[in-house]
């Protein structure tokens, strides 16, 4: 066991991935989660090869095969008539090329899978972080019940409203002007979408819809964006109105209308992000995942980048004594900042590209999409091996 003691605020996907990777590396780690019980909400996650190769190394190869779906393609379509704009083959082609699969998975299944890798005694519930302090010798998590937890390193995996991030930079999340409705539909209600397992997107003026199968094919997860200046609530449990969602997508292709109509309930989430920052640590404090680089969901990389962060930070901390922590954190930043900043930018750019009004710019987008199908354009994203990059000097 390493001498290093790590305390992590947050036991979501980022925190659990870090705890899993640190446990594998023999580094002492404890998670402090504000919720009274661990449960993820009903939403889907796309896991690209850059993350699935890392999850398999952590020990989730068999479990992911059981709970996830392997989509055969990503299809992008026009909003009104469903015209196919682009089809990117996934399935075996993706696996062969990148050495790892592309999965779609229920968020709760990914969360419980990661939780299975962490010793139960390392997860502390009803433990909300309200402040962080530090000096040259240690960092401290201050919890809402008055408890103080001391560690060599405190890591913020506490999301876009991170308390830990305040040790590194003073900024606030920015509302994008868009909300997303999320829902789950039993697969038997939407057989028209399941002729083969695939990720399907429909692009239209000011909004888009995406869906894909999860839960080993038993359910279809969907997300539908809507422009809204009056909704800024960020809560996975905030109820949306199915009728309002259907009205917002009136006139869209019948596949989208039937998908929305098949939903009994939806949640509604205001989309925020923050500007990129030039460091991910300060003293004995670091951040990962949404606490470090929150992303709009238009590149489908939020969870993937949290997993990359976790594995890279764990690799940097392995075999490191507390006296050498600053060098380990600099190494973590050097490997993560350029990549995550690029993906943040592309996610913001996609918010514009996906939602073009019909016209010259939209026609140019569609023509370009039709001539750029294939996995080549995903090479830089999917082929990247975050763990190998950090363990092989400057291989990135």
Tab-separated table of C-alpha atoms in Angstrom:
chain	number	residue	atom	x	y	z
A	1	UNK	CA	0.000	0.000	0.000
A	2	UNK	CA	1.255	3.439	-0.966
A	3	UNK	CA	1.878	6.038	1.753
A	4	UNK	CA	-0.465	8.438	-0.049
A	5	UNK	CA	-3.889	9.159	1.492
A	6	UNK	CA	-6.529	10.472	-0.912
A	7	UNK	CA	-9.947	11.872	0.026
A	8	UNK	CA	-12.455	12.303	-2.811
A	9	UNK	CA	-15.525	14.525	-2.680
A	10	UNK	CA	-18.249	12.824	-4.711
A	11	UNK	CA	-19.106	9.213	-5.553
A	12	UNK	CA	-20.506	9.625	-9.034
A	13	UNK	CA	-18.892	8.144	-12.121
A	14	UNK	CA	-15.753	10.303	-11.814
A	15	UNK	CA	-15.224	9.594	-8.108
A	16	UNK	CA	-15.881	5.871	-8.383
A	17	UNK	CA	-13.613	5.553	-11.416
A	18	UNK	CA	-10.824	7.272	-9.480
A	19	UNK	CA	-11.367	5.108	-6.400
A	20	UNK	CA	-11.320	1.998	-8.601
A	21	UNK	CA	-8.102	3.018	-10.308
A	22	UNK	CA	-6.424	4.002	-7.025
A	23	UNK	CA	-7.482	0.729	-5.400
A	24	UNK	CA	-5.897	-1.145	-8.299
A	25	UNK	CA	-2.716	0.923	-7.819
A	26	UNK	CA	-2.612	0.250	-4.072
A	27	UNK	CA	-3.279	3.860	-3.032
A	28	UNK	CA	-5.494	4.500	0.007
A	29	UNK	CA	-8.627	6.343	-1.052
A	30	UNK	CA	-11.920	7.243	0.641
A	31	UNK	CA	-15.007	8.691	-1.046
A	32	UNK	CA	-17.322	11.203	0.638
A	33	UNK	CA	-20.752	11.435	-0.963
A	34	UNK	CA	-23.526	13.840	0.003
A	35	UNK	CA	-26.360	11.432	-0.905
A	36	UNK	CA	-27.762	9.083	1.704
A	37	UNK	CA	-27.766	6.201	-0.757
A	38	UNK	CA	-25.991	5.556	-4.025
A	39	UNK	CA	-28.296	5.481	-7.021
A	40	UNK	CA	-27.925	6.926	-10.492
A	41	UNK	CA	-30.852	8.321	-12.406
A	42	UNK	CA	-32.491	7.028	-15.540
A	43	UNK	CA	-30.352	8.254	-18.393
A	44	UNK	CA	-28.090	6.717	-20.967
A	45	UNK	CA	-24.363	7.122	-21.498
A	46	UNK	CA	-22.319	6.557	-24.639
A	47	UNK	CA	-18.959	4.951	-23.893
A	48	UNK	CA	-16.408	5.270	-26.679
A	49	UNK	CA	-13.278	3.093	-27.046
A	50	UNK	CA	-11.109	5.712	-25.320
A	51	UNK	CA	-13.056	4.947	-22.119
A	52	UNK	CA	-14.083	1.309	-22.582
A	53	UNK	CA	-10.471	0.148	-22.913
A	54	UNK	CA	-9.792	1.709	-19.510
A	55	UNK	CA	-12.917	0.237	-17.906
A	56	UNK	CA	-11.966	-3.207	-19.152
A	57	UNK	CA	-8.521	-2.901	-17.590
A	58	UNK	CA	-10.151	-1.904	-14.311
A	59	UNK	CA	-12.006	-5.229	-14.369
A	60	UNK	CA	-15.365	-4.484	-16.002
A	61	UNK	CA	-14.983	-6.411	-19.269
A	62	UNK	CA	-17.522	-9.140	-18.434
A	63	UNK	CA	-19.928	-6.907	-16.560
A	64	UNK	CA	-20.166	-4.362	-19.365
A	65	UNK	CA	-20.810	-7.120	-21.880
A	66	UNK	CA	-23.814	-8.109	-19.793
A	67	UNK	CA	-25.447	-4.730	-19.190
A	68	UNK	CA	-24.392	-2.635	-22.192
A	69	UNK	CA	-25.390	-2.590	-25.852
A	70	UNK	CA	-22.953	-2.572	-28.772
A	71	UNK	CA	-24.468	-0.189	-31.360
A	72	UNK	CA	-23.717	-0.990	-34.968
A	73	UNK	CA	-23.646	2.605	-36.148
A	74	UNK	CA	-24.205	6.282	-35.419
A	75	UNK	CA	-26.774	7.762	-37.796
A	76	UNK	CA	-27.405	11.477	-38.230
A	77	UNK	CA	-30.685	12.475	-39.855
A	78	UNK	CA	-32.617	15.528	-40.908
A	79	UNK	CA	-35.295	16.755	-38.489
A	80	UNK	CA	-38.379	16.807	-40.731
A	81	UNK	CA	-38.133	13.996	-43.267
A	82	UNK	CA	-35.540	11.766	-41.622
A	83	UNK	CA	-33.103	11.977	-44.541
A	84	UNK	CA	-29.887	10.143	-43.611
A	85	UNK	CA	-27.046	12.676	-43.483
A	86	UNK	CA	-24.280	10.448	-42.197
A	87	UNK	CA	-23.756	6.880	-41.027
A	88	UNK	CA	-20.621	5.920	-39.101
A	89	UNK	CA	-20.117	2.195	-38.683
A	90	UNK	CA	-19.402	1.012	-35.137
A	91	UNK	CA	-19.801	-2.581	-33.946
A	92	UNK	CA	-17.028	-4.894	-35.066
A	93	UNK	CA	-15.420	-2.270	-37.316
A	94	UNK	CA	-14.908	0.084	-34.394
A	95	UNK	CA	-13.675	-2.672	-32.085
A	96	UNK	CA	-11.197	-3.980	-34.645
A	97	UNK	CA	-9.807	-0.559	-35.424
A	98	UNK	CA	-9.448	0.768	-31.884
A	99	UNK	CA	-9.054	-2.423	-29.867
A	100	UNK	CA	-12.067	-1.685	-27.668
A	101	UNK	CA	-15.838	-1.539	-28.180
A	102	UNK	CA	-18.284	1.340	-28.378
A	103	UNK	CA	-21.085	0.818	-25.837
A	104	UNK	CA	-24.337	2.445	-24.868
A	105	UNK	CA	-25.256	1.842	-21.245
A	106	UNK	CA	-27.764	2.918	-18.619
A	107	UNK	CA	-26.042	5.357	-16.303
A	108	UNK	CA	-27.134	3.351	-13.258
A	109	UNK	CA	-25.518	0.201	-14.688
A	110	UNK	CA	-22.213	2.001	-15.234
A	111	UNK	CA	-22.384	3.491	-11.750
A	112	UNK	CA	-23.120	0.168	-10.036
A	113	UNK	CA	-20.406	-1.550	-12.076
A	114	UNK	CA	-17.789	0.930	-10.884
A	115	UNK	CA	-19.101	0.722	-7.322
A	116	UNK	CA	-18.506	-3.047	-7.371
A	117	UNK	CA	-14.765	-2.374	-7.744
A	118	UNK	CA	-14.486	-0.214	-4.614
A	119	UNK	CA	-14.255	-1.735	-1.117
A	120	UNK	CA	-17.488	-0.767	0.726
A	121	UNK	CA	-15.614	0.610	3.728
A	122	UNK	CA	-14.079	3.271	1.491
A	123	UNK	CA	-17.440	4.825	0.560
A	124	UNK	CA	-18.983	7.240	3.094
A	125	UNK	CA	-22.568	8.434	2.554
A	126	UNK	CA	-24.412	11.438	4.006
A	127	UNK	CA	-21.058	13.183	3.843
A	128	UNK	CA	-21.513	16.483	2.022
A	129	UNK	CA	-18.388	18.558	1.467
A	130	UNK	CA	-18.980	22.195	2.435
A	131	UNK	CA	-15.416	23.498	2.362
A	132	UNK	CA	-11.798	22.560	1.715
A	133	UNK	CA	-8.718	23.916	3.474
A	134	UNK	CA	-5.072	23.059	3.150
A	135	UNK	CA	-1.564	23.859	4.303
A	136	UNK	CA	1.843	22.555	3.316
A	137	UNK	CA	1.365	19.276	5.190
A	138	UNK	CA	-2.205	18.190	4.394
A	139	UNK	CA	-5.547	19.041	2.859
A	140	UNK	CA	-8.866	18.796	4.685
A	141	UNK	CA	-12.429	18.063	3.648
A	142	UNK	CA	-14.951	19.793	5.903
A	143	UNK	CA	-18.280	17.955	5.960
A	144	UNK	CA	-21.745	19.280	6.722
A	145	UNK	CA	-21.983	17.300	9.987
A	146	UNK	CA	-18.928	19.081	11.350
A	147	UNK	CA	-16.494	16.277	10.599
A	148	UNK	CA	-13.086	17.106	9.152
A	149	UNK	CA	-11.215	14.584	7.029
A	150	UNK	CA	-7.476	15.032	6.594
A	151	UNK	CA	-5.549	13.607	3.640
A	152	UNK	CA	-2.404	14.113	1.630
A	153	UNK	CA	-4.580	14.976	-1.379
A	154	UNK	CA	-8.207	16.085	-1.712
A	155	UNK	CA	-9.823	15.464	-5.102
A	156	UNK	CA	-13.001	17.159	-6.212
A	157	UNK	CA	-15.265	14.808	-8.158
A	158	UNK	CA	-18.235	16.864	-7.006
A	159	UNK	CA	-19.658	17.965	-10.326
A	160	UNK	CA	-20.256	21.249	-12.075
A	161	UNK	CA	-21.132	23.030	-8.795
A	162	UNK	CA	-17.919	21.791	-7.199
A	163	UNK	CA	-16.936	23.128	-3.796
A	164	UNK	CA	-13.426	21.754	-4.237
A	165	UNK	CA	-12.900	23.699	-7.493
A	166	UNK	CA	-13.028	26.940	-5.484
A	167	UNK	CA	-9.535	26.104	-4.194
A	168	UNK	CA	-8.234	26.335	-7.763
A	169	UNK	CA	-10.280	29.028	-9.507
A	170	UNK	CA	-13.155	31.368	-8.742
A	171	UNK	CA	-15.779	31.112	-11.454
A	172	UNK	CA	-19.405	30.161	-11.936
A	173	UNK	CA	-21.272	27.793	-14.271
A	174	UNK	CA	-22.786	29.526	-17.299
A	175	UNK	CA	-26.255	28.691	-18.565
A	176	UNK	CA	-26.196	27.715	-22.241
A	177	UNK	CA	-29.764	28.801	-22.954
A	178	UNK	CA	-30.779	25.208	-23.585
A	179	UNK	CA	-32.382	22.467	-21.563
A	180	UNK	CA	-32.438	18.753	-22.246
A	181	UNK	CA	-35.314	16.390	-21.619
A	182	UNK	CA	-34.207	12.853	-20.819
A	183	UNK	CA	-36.320	9.747	-20.766
A	184	UNK	CA	-36.345	5.954	-20.899
A	185	UNK	CA	-38.800	3.953	-22.979
A	186	UNK	CA	-39.386	0.177	-22.891
A	187	UNK	CA	-37.945	-1.260	-26.099
A	188	UNK	CA	-41.204	-2.977	-27.081
A	189	UNK	CA	-42.894	0.424	-27.400
A	190	UNK	CA	-40.506	1.653	-30.122
A	191	UNK	CA	-39.712	-1.336	-32.353
A	192	UNK	CA	-39.385	1.053	-35.316
A	193	UNK	CA	-36.136	2.302	-33.769
A	194	UNK	CA	-34.615	-1.111	-33.110
A	195	UNK	CA	-34.214	-2.800	-36.485
A	196	UNK	CA	-30.562	-2.790	-35.444
A	197	UNK	CA	-28.960	-1.348	-32.302
A	198	UNK	CA	-27.659	2.111	-33.190
A	199	UNK	CA	-27.292	5.676	-31.995
A	200	UNK	CA	-29.697	7.926	-33.896
A	201	UNK	CA	-29.681	11.724	-34.008
A	202	UNK	CA	-32.080	14.128	-35.700
A	203	UNK	CA	-30.788	17.689	-36.299
A	204	UNK	CA	-33.126	20.650	-36.614
A	205	UNK	CA	-33.433	24.394	-36.034
A	206	UNK	CA	-32.431	25.260	-32.446
A	207	UNK	CA	-32.739	21.689	-31.158
A	208	UNK	CA	-31.914	18.034	-31.744
A	209	UNK	CA	-32.910	14.597	-30.456
A	210	UNK	CA	-30.742	11.540	-29.827
A	211	UNK	CA	-31.665	7.997	-28.799
A	212	UNK	CA	-30.051	4.585	-28.372
A	213	UNK	CA	-30.746	1.255	-26.632
A	214	UNK	CA	-29.457	0.547	-23.104
A	215	UNK	CA	-30.006	-2.069	-20.360
A	216	UNK	CA	-28.936	-4.952	-22.625
A	217	UNK	CA	-31.486	-3.753	-25.175
A	218	UNK	CA	-34.508	-3.691	-22.862
A	219	UNK	CA	-34.870	0.102	-22.896
A	220	UNK	CA	-34.232	3.051	-25.197
A	221	UNK	CA	-32.690	6.165	-23.687
A	222	UNK	CA	-33.318	9.522	-25.331
A	223	UNK	CA	-32.307	13.134	-24.893
A	224	UNK	CA	-34.104	16.035	-26.581
A	225	UNK	CA	-32.815	19.602	-26.359
A	226	UNK	CA	-35.018	22.683	-26.279
A	227	UNK	CA	-34.048	26.349	-26.215
A	228	UNK	CA	-35.389	27.949	-23.022
A	229	UNK	CA	-34.439	31.153	-21.268
A	230	UNK	CA	-36.699	30.552	-18.285
A	231	UNK	CA	-35.514	27.118	-17.087
A	232	UNK	CA	-32.201	27.002	-15.238
A	233	UNK	CA	-32.750	24.156	-12.778
A	234	UNK	CA	-30.031	21.520	-12.659
A	235	UNK	CA	-31.499	18.438	-11.084
A	236	UNK	CA	-31.598	14.924	-12.451
A	237	UNK	CA	-34.887	14.452	-10.603
A	238	UNK	CA	-36.608	17.613	-11.914
A	239	UNK	CA	-39.739	16.514	-13.736
A	240	UNK	CA	-40.389	17.648	-17.262
A	241	UNK	CA	-43.736	17.659	-19.026
A	242	UNK	CA	-44.083	15.091	-21.823
A	243	UNK	CA	-46.827	17.145	-23.485
A	244	UNK	CA	-44.620	20.250	-23.517
A	245	UNK	CA	-41.777	18.225	-25.022
A	246	UNK	CA	-44.072	16.806	-27.695
A	247	UNK	CA	-45.270	20.316	-28.554
A	248	UNK	CA	-41.667	21.519	-28.866
A	249	UNK	CA	-41.041	18.769	-31.431
A	250	UNK	CA	-44.266	19.201	-33.395
A	251	UNK	CA	-43.584	18.777	-37.091
A	252	UNK	CA	-40.500	16.641	-36.575
A	253	UNK	CA	-40.113	13.238	-38.202
A	254	UNK	CA	-42.605	10.612	-37.113
A	255	UNK	CA	-39.857	8.487	-35.526
A	256	UNK	CA	-39.133	11.315	-33.103
A	257	UNK	CA	-42.825	11.952	-32.436
A	258	UNK	CA	-43.471	8.262	-31.709
A	259	UNK	CA	-40.435	8.096	-29.418
A	260	UNK	CA	-41.614	11.035	-27.321
A	261	UNK	CA	-45.178	9.728	-27.293
A	262	UNK	CA	-43.926	6.400	-25.893
A	263	UNK	CA	-42.465	8.061	-22.778
A	264	UNK	CA	-44.467	8.039	-19.556
A	265	UNK	CA	-42.202	10.559	-17.800
A	266	UNK	CA	-39.203	12.734	-18.598
A	267	UNK	CA	-36.683	14.651	-16.541
A	268	UNK	CA	-35.554	18.135	-17.518
A	269	UNK	CA	-32.061	19.488	-16.978
A	270	UNK	CA	-30.669	22.957	-17.700
A	271	UNK	CA	-27.392	22.761	-19.612
A	272	UNK	CA	-24.484	24.660	-18.074
A	273	UNK	CA	-20.751	24.603	-18.560
A	274	UNK	CA	-17.706	26.617	-17.500
A	275	UNK	CA	-14.783	28.131	-19.328
A	276	UNK	CA	-11.653	26.018	-19.673
A	277	UNK	CA	-9.011	26.625	-17.018
A	278	UNK	CA	-5.223	26.394	-17.226
A	279	UNK	CA	-4.676	24.184	-14.181
A	280	UNK	CA	-6.408	21.290	-12.468
A	281	UNK	CA	-4.713	21.477	-9.092
A	282	UNK	CA	-3.522	23.858	-6.409
A	283	UNK	CA	-1.290	22.696	-3.618
A	284	UNK	CA	-2.813	19.489	-2.266
A	285	UNK	CA	-6.132	19.821	-4.092
A	286	UNK	CA	-7.098	18.567	-7.566
A	287	UNK	CA	-10.287	18.203	-9.617
A	288	UNK	CA	-11.563	15.658	-12.136
A	289	UNK	CA	-14.613	15.197	-14.353
A	290	UNK	CA	-17.267	17.896	-14.368
A	291	UNK	CA	-15.562	19.639	-11.462
A	292	UNK	CA	-12.565	20.128	-13.765
A	293	UNK	CA	-14.038	20.575	-17.255
A	294	UNK	CA	-17.826	20.399	-17.470
A	295	UNK	CA	-18.949	19.743	-21.019
A	296	UNK	CA	-22.135	20.277	-22.928
A	297	UNK	CA	-23.374	16.825	-23.975
A	298	UNK	CA	-22.921	17.416	-27.717
A	299	UNK	CA	-19.759	15.340	-28.084
A	300	UNK	CA	-21.006	12.495	-25.834
A	301	UNK	CA	-17.689	12.573	-23.969
A	302	UNK	CA	-18.466	13.816	-20.442
A	303	UNK	CA	-18.336	10.427	-18.720
A	304	UNK	CA	-15.551	9.257	-21.011
A	305	UNK	CA	-13.312	12.161	-20.058
A	306	UNK	CA	-14.064	11.676	-16.357
A	307	UNK	CA	-12.872	8.072	-16.708
A	308	UNK	CA	-9.739	9.208	-18.534
A	309	UNK	CA	-9.057	11.774	-15.779
A	310	UNK	CA	-9.434	9.130	-13.101
A	311	UNK	CA	-7.076	6.628	-14.678
A	312	UNK	CA	-4.440	9.251	-15.489
A	313	UNK	CA	-4.513	10.775	-11.994
A	314	UNK	CA	-4.263	7.320	-10.418
A	315	UNK	CA	-1.273	6.474	-12.629
A	316	UNK	CA	0.417	9.725	-11.625
A	317	UNK	CA	-0.122	8.995	-7.932
A	318	UNK	CA	1.015	5.358	-8.015
A	319	UNK	CA	4.351	4.829	-6.246
A	320	UNK	CA	4.477	8.518	-5.279
A	321	UNK	CA	5.138	9.664	-1.733
A	322	UNK	CA	3.350	12.711	-0.297
A	323	UNK	CA	6.605	14.667	-0.590
A	324	UNK	CA	6.509	14.239	-4.393
A	325	UNK	CA	2.835	15.108	-4.821
A	326	UNK	CA	3.366	18.415	-6.615
A	327	UNK	CA	5.290	16.741	-9.438
A	328	UNK	CA	2.596	14.082	-9.812
A	329	UNK	CA	-0.127	16.728	-10.098
A	330	UNK	CA	1.840	18.707	-12.691
A	331	UNK	CA	2.155	15.526	-14.715
A	332	UNK	CA	-1.611	14.959	-14.441
A	333	UNK	CA	-2.302	18.483	-15.713
A	334	UNK	CA	0.145	18.206	-18.597
A	335	UNK	CA	-1.610	15.117	-19.885
A	336	UNK	CA	-5.197	16.214	-19.360
A	337	UNK	CA	-5.512	19.940	-20.022
A	338	UNK	CA	-4.879	20.056	-23.802
A	339	UNK	CA	-7.196	17.144	-24.527
A	340	UNK	CA	-10.104	18.159	-22.322
A	341	UNK	CA	-9.947	21.789	-23.498
A	342	UNK	CA	-10.205	20.600	-27.115
A	343	UNK	CA	-13.208	18.419	-26.354
A	344	UNK	CA	-14.906	21.228	-24.430
A	345	UNK	CA	-14.489	23.505	-27.451
A	346	UNK	CA	-15.861	20.919	-29.844
A	347	UNK	CA	-18.855	20.289	-27.591
A	348	UNK	CA	-19.666	24.013	-27.650
A	349	UNK	CA	-19.151	24.145	-31.416
A	350	UNK	CA	-21.544	21.214	-31.868
A	351	UNK	CA	-24.193	23.130	-29.949
A	352	UNK	CA	-24.205	25.498	-32.912
A	353	UNK	CA	-23.653	22.960	-35.696
A	354	UNK	CA	-26.404	20.584	-34.568
A	355	UNK	CA	-29.001	23.368	-34.336
A	356	UNK	CA	-28.607	25.325	-37.568
A	357	UNK	CA	-31.729	26.817	-39.079
A	358	UNK	CA	-32.565	25.580	-42.543
A	359	UNK	CA	-30.530	27.549	-45.050
A	360	UNK	CA	-27.087	27.822	-46.622
A	361	UNK	CA	-25.118	26.937	-43.474
A	362	UNK	CA	-27.355	23.929	-42.814
A	363	UNK	CA	-26.986	22.719	-46.403
A	364	UNK	CA	-23.201	23.041	-46.174
A	365	UNK	CA	-23.210	21.064	-42.910
A	366	UNK	CA	-25.321	18.313	-44.435
A	367	UNK	CA	-23.204	18.059	-47.580
A	368	UNK	CA	-20.026	17.906	-45.515
A	369	UNK	CA	-21.534	15.215	-43.284
A	370	UNK	CA	-22.440	13.071	-46.269
A	371	UNK	CA	-18.871	13.140	-47.566
A	372	UNK	CA	-17.106	12.524	-44.227
A	373	UNK	CA	-18.722	9.347	-42.945
A	374	UNK	CA	-16.461	6.775	-41.358
A	375	UNK	CA	-14.247	6.342	-38.355
A	376	UNK	CA	-11.310	8.389	-39.667
A	377	UNK	CA	-12.577	11.598	-38.106
A	378	UNK	CA	-12.828	9.871	-34.704
A	379	UNK	CA	-9.249	8.577	-34.750
A	380	UNK	CA	-7.824	11.289	-32.465
A	381	UNK	CA	-10.611	10.750	-29.947
A	382	UNK	CA	-11.197	6.995	-29.939
A	383	UNK	CA	-7.630	5.733	-30.460
A	384	UNK	CA	-6.212	7.683	-27.525
A	385	UNK	CA	-4.981	5.461	-24.688
A	386	UNK	CA	-4.904	7.749	-21.652
A	387	UNK	CA	-3.187	5.216	-19.411
A	388	UNK	CA	-0.484	4.358	-21.919
A	389	UNK	CA	0.087	8.061	-22.624
A	390	UNK	CA	0.878	8.782	-19.000
A	391	UNK	CA	2.929	5.641	-18.318
A	392	UNK	CA	5.002	5.926	-21.503
A	393	UNK	CA	7.029	9.141	-21.254
A	394	UNK	CA	5.598	11.770	-23.609
A	395	UNK	CA	3.967	9.205	-25.873
A	396	UNK	CA	0.982	11.564	-26.190
